Coordinates of C-alpha atoms in Angstrom, one line a residue:
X164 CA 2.9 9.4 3.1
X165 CA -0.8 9.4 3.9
X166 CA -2.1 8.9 7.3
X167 CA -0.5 6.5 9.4
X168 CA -1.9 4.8 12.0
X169 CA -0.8 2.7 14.9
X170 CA -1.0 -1.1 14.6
X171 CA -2.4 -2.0 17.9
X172 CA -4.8 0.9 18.6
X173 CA -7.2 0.7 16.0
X174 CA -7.6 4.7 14.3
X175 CA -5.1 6.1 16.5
X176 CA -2.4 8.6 14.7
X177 CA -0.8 9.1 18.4
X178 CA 2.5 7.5 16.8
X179 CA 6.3 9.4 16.7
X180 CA 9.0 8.6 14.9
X181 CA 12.3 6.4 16.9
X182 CA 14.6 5.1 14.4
X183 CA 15.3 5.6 10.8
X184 CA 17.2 2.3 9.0
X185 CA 19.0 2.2 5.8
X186 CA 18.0 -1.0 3.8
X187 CA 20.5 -1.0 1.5
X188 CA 22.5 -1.9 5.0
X189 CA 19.5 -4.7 6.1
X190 CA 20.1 -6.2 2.7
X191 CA 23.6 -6.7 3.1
X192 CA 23.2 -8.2 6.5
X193 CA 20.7 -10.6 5.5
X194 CA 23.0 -11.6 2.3
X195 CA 24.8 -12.7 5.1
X196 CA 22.4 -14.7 5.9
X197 CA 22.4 -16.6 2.5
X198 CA 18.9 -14.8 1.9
X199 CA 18.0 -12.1 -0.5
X200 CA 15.1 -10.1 0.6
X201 CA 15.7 -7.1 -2.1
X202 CA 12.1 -7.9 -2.9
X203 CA 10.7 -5.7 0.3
X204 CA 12.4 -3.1 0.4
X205 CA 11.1 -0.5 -2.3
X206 CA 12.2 2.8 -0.8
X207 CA 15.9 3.4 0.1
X208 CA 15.0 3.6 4.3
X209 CA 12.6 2.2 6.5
X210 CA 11.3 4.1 9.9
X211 CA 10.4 2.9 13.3
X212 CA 7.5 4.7 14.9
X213 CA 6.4 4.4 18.0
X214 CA 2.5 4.2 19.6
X215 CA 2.3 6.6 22.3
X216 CA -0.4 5.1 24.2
X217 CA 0.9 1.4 24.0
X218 CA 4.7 1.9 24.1
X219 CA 4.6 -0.3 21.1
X220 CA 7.0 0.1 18.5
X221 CA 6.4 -0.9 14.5
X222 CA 8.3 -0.4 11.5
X223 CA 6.7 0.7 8.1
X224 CA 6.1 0.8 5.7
X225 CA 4.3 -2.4 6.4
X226 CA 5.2 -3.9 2.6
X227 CA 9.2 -4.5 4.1
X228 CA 7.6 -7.4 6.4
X229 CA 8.4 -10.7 5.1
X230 CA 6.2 -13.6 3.4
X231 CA 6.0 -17.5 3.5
X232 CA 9.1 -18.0 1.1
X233 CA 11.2 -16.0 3.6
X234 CA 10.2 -18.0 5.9
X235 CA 10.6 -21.2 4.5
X236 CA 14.2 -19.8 3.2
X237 CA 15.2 -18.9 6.8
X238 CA 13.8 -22.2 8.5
X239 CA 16.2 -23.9 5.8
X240 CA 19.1 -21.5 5.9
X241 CA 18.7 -21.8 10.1
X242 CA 18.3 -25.8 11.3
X243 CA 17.3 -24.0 15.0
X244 CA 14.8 -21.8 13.7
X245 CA 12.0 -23.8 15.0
X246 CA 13.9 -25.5 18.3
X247 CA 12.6 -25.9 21.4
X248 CA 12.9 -22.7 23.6
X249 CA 12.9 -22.0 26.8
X250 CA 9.6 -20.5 26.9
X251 CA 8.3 -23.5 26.0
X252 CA 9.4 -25.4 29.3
X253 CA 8.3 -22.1 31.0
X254 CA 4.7 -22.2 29.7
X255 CA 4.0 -25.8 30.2
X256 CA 3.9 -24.8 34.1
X257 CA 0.7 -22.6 33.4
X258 CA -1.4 -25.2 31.3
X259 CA -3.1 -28.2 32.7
X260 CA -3.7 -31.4 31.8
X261 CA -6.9 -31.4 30.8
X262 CA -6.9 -27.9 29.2
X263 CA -7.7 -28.1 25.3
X264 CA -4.3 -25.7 24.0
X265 CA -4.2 -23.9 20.4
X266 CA -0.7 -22.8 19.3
X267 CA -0.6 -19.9 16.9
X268 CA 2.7 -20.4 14.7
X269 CA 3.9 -23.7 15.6
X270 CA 6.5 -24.1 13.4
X271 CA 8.0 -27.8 13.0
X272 CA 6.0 -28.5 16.0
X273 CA 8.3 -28.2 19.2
X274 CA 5.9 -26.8 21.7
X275 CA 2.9 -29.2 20.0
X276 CA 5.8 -32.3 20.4
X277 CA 6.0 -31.2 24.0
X278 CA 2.5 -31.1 24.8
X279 CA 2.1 -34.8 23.0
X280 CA 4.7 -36.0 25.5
X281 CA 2.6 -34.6 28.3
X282 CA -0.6 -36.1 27.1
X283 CA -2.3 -32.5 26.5
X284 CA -4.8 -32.3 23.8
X285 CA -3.7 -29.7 21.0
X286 CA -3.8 -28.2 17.9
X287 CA -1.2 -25.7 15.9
X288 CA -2.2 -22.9 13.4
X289 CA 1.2 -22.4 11.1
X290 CA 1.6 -20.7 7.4
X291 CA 4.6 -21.9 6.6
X292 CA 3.3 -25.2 4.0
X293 CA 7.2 -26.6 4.2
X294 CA 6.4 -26.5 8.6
X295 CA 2.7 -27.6 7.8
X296 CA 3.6 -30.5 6.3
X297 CA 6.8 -31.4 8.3
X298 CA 4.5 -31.3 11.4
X299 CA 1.7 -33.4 10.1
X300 CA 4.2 -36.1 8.8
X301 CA 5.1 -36.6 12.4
X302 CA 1.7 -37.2 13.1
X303 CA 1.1 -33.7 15.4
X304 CA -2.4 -31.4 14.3
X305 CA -1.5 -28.5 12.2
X306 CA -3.3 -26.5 9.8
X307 CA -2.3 -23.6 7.3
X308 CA -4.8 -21.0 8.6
X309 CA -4.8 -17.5 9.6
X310 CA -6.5 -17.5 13.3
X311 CA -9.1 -14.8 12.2
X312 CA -10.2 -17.8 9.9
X313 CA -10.2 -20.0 13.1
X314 CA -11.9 -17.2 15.1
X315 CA -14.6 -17.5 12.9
X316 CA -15.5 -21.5 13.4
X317 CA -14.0 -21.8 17.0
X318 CA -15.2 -19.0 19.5
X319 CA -14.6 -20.1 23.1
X320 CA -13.0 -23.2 21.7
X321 CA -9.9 -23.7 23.6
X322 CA -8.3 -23.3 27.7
X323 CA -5.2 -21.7 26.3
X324 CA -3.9 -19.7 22.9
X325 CA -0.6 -19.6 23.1
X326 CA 2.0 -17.7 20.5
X327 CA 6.0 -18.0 20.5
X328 CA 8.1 -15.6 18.5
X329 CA 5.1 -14.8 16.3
X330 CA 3.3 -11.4 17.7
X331 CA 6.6 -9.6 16.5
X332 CA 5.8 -10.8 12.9
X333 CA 2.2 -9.7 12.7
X334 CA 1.8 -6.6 10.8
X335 CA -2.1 -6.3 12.1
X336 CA -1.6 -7.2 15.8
X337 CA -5.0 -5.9 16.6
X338 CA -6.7 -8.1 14.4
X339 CA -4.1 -10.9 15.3
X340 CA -4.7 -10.3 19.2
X341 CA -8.8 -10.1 19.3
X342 CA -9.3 -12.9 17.1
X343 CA -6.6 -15.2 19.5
X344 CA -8.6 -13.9 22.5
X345 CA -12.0 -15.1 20.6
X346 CA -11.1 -18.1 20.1
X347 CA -10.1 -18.4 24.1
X348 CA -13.0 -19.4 26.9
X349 CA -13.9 -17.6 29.4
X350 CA -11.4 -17.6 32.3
X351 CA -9.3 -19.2 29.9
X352 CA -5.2 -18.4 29.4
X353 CA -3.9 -16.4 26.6
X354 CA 0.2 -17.0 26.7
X355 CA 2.5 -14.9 24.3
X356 CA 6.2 -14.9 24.2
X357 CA 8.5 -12.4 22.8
X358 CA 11.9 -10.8 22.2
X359 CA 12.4 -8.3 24.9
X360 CA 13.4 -5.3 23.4
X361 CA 13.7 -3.6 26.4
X362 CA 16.8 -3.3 27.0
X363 CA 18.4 -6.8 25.8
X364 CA 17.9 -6.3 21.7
X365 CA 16.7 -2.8 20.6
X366 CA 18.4 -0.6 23.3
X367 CA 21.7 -3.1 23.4
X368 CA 21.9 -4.2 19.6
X369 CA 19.9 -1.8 17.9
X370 CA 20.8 -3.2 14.2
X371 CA 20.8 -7.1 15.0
X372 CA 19.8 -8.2 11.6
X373 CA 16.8 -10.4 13.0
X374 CA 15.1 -7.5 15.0
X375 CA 14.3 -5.8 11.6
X376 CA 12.3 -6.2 8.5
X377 CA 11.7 -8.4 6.6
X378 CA 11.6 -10.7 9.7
X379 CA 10.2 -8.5 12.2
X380 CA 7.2 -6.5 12.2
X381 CA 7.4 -4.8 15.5
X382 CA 9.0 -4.5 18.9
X383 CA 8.0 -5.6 22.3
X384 CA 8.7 -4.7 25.9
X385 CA 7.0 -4.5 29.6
X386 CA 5.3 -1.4 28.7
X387 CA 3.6 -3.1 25.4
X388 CA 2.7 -5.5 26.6
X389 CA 1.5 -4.6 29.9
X390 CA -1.1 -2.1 27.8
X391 CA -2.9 -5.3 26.3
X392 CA -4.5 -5.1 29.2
X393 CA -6.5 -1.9 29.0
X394 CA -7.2 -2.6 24.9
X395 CA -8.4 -6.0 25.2
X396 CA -10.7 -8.0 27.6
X397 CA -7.7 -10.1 29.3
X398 CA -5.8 -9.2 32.8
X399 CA -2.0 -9.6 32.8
X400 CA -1.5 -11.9 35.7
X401 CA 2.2 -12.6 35.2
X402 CA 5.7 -11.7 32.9
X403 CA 8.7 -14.4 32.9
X404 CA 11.7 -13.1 31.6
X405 CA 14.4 -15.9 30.8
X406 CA 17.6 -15.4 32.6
X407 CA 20.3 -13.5 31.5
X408 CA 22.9 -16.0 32.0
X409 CA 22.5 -18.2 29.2
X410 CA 23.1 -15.4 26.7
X411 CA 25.6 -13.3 28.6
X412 CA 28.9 -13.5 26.5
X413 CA 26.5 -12.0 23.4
X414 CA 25.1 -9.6 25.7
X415 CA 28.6 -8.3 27.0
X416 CA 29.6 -8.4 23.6
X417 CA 26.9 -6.1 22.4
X418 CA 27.0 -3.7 25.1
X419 CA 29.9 -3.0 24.7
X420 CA 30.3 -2.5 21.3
X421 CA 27.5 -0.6 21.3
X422 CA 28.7 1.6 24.9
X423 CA 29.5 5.1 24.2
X424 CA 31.1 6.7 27.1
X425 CA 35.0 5.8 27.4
X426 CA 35.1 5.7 31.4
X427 CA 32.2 2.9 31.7
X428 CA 33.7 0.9 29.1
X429 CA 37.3 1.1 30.1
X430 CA 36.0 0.2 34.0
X431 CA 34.1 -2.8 32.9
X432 CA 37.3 -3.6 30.6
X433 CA 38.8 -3.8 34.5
X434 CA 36.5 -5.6 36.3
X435 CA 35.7 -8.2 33.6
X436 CA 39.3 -9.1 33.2
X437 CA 40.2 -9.1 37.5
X438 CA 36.4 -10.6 38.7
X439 CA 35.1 -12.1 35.9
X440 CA 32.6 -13.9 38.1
X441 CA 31.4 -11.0 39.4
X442 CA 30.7 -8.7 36.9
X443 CA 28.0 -11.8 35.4
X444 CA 26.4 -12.0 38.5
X445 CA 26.0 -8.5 39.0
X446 CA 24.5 -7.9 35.6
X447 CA 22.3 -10.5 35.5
X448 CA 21.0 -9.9 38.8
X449 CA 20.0 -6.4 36.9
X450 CA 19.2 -7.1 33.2
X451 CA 16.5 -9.4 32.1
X452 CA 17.0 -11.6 29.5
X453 CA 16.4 -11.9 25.4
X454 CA 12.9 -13.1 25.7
X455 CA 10.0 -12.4 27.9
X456 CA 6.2 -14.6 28.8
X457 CA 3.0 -12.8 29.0
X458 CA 0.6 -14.5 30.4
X459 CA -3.4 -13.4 30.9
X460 CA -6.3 -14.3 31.6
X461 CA -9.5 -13.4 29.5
X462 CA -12.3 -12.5 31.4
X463 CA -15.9 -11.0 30.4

C-alpha cells in the first residue's frame, strides 16, 4: 500500500489502524438488502484507520465507497431513505427567514419542502439524477453538481450551507468542507448533521450494515467534529444530539447483543424485566442518540 493519508487533514500520515472488516461478510449483508455491491470490493478486507489529530475515522481503500447507481438502488430498495428527519425540524430553529439556505445532498427534497413551507428562499445540490429529477418535478431548485463546482461561481453566496447524512459519504471531506464554507458569507451558518458514532453505532453496533462501505465513507463523533474548528475558518457554536428515546428498543437490542461481560448483562436482564420504565430513563438520561447537529459559524 503506498502512502496513506488522512482525509481531512490535507498531507497528514498521523493515521492508525481501528478495525479490520471482511467484505465477503458486507456483501452478504447488503444482499440482504436486495443490493449487490460485489462491484467495490476488490480486495478480500477493508480497514478503518483513524486520524489522530481529528479523531476522525475513514475506511479505505477509498474505491469500496459507493456511486450514483447505489444510490439510486438504495433510495428504491428503501421508500424512507430520503424522509424527513429529525434534524431537519432541529435546524429550521437556527435559520431565518430571510436567510438565502443551500442544501448540499438534498435528496427527494424533504428539508428543501420544509423550507418552501416556511417561505425561506433555497436551493439543493444532489447527484443522485433519479432525486434530481424527482425534486424538480415538484417544482423545489435542485441541481446535479458537485459543491466544489458551486464554490467556484457562488463565493459568499448564501446565510447557511447545510448537509444531512452526506459528510459520512464524502471520500474527500476536506475538499467537500472548504468548498461548503466558500460558498458561505461571512458570519454566515454552516449546519451538518451526522450519525453519531460515538457511542450509538460504531461502539454499540460495530457491523450495522449501513455504517460501512459502500454506503459510508467515514465515521463521525464529538471529537471530529469539534476539530473542524481548528482546520477550517468556522467556530463550533453548538452540537444537538437527538434523543435517545425514539430509538431505544434498537439500542437495547444492540447493546446487548453486542455486551460482553456476563454480570452487566444478566443485571440489566433484571432490571429491564422488574423496572422497565426505569432502566429507559436512566439510559437515555446518559447516552445520546443516533444522530448528532453541528452547527458553526464562519468567520474571517
Amino acid at each position: 500500500m503506498s502512502k496513506l493519508y488522512s482525509p481531512l487533514v490535507t498531507k497528514s500520515d498521523k493515521i492508525k489502524l481501528v478495525a479490520v472488516f471482511q467484505t465477503n461478510q458486507i456483501i452478504k449483508n447488503y444482499a440482504l438488502l436486495g443490493i449487490d455491491v460485489t462491484r467495490f470490493f476488490k480486495e478480500t478486507e477493508i480497514k478503518l484507520f483513524k486520524c489522530n489529530k481529528t479523531g476522525y475515522r475513514f475506511f479505505y481503500p477509498f474505491s469500496s465507497i459507493g456511486d450514483a447507481l447505489f444510490y439510486e438502488e438504495l433510495s428504491k430498495n428503501r421508500k424512507n431513505y430520503y424522509s424527513r428527519r429529525w434534524e431537519h425540524s432541529e435546524a429550521l430553529n437556527y435559520i431565518n427567514n430571510s436567510d438565502l439556505v443551500l442544501e448540499i445532498g438534498s435528496g427527494f427534497g424533504s428539508f428543501l419542502s420544509l423550507l418552501k413551507e416556511n417561505k425561506i428562499v433555497s436551493k439543493g445540490l444532489e447527484l443522485n439524477p433519479y432525486a434530481v429529477e424527482k425534486c424538480n418535478n415538484e417544482g423545489l431548485n435542485v441541481e446535479e453538481k458537485l459543491i466544489q463546482d458551486e464554490a467556484k461561481i457562488n463565493k459568499k453566496q448564501y446565510d447557511v450551507v447545510c448537509s444531512f447524512q452526506v459528510l459520512e459519504h464524502i471520500v474527500d471531506v476536506n475538499s467537500f468542507i472548504e468548498s461548503s464554507i466558500e460558498t458561505i458569507k461571512n458570519g454566515g451558518k454552516l449546519i451538518v448533521g451526522v450519525p453519531n458514532n460515538n457511542p450509538y453505532l460504531f461502539i454499540n453496533d460495530k457491523f450495522h450494515t449501513l455504517n460501512i462501505p459502500p454506503h459510508h465513507a467515514g465515521l463521525w463523533n464529538k471529537e471530529a467534529l469539534k476539530s473542524l474548528e481548528n482546520l477550517f475558518p468556522i467556530k463550533l457554536e453548538k452540537l444537538i444530539f437527538e434523543p435517545l428515546s425514539g430509538n431505544y428498543s434498537y439500542f437495547i437490542d444492540s447493546y446487548m447483543n453486542n455486551l460482553k461481560n456476563k454480570f452487566m448483562k444478566k443485571a440489566i436482564v433484571v432490571i429491564h424485566r422488574f423496572m422497565p420504565k426505569a432502566l429507559k430513563i436512566l439510559i437515555c438520561t446518559f447516552v445520546n442518540g443516533r444522530n448528532v447537529i453541528a452547527i458553526y459559524k464562519k468567520i474571517g
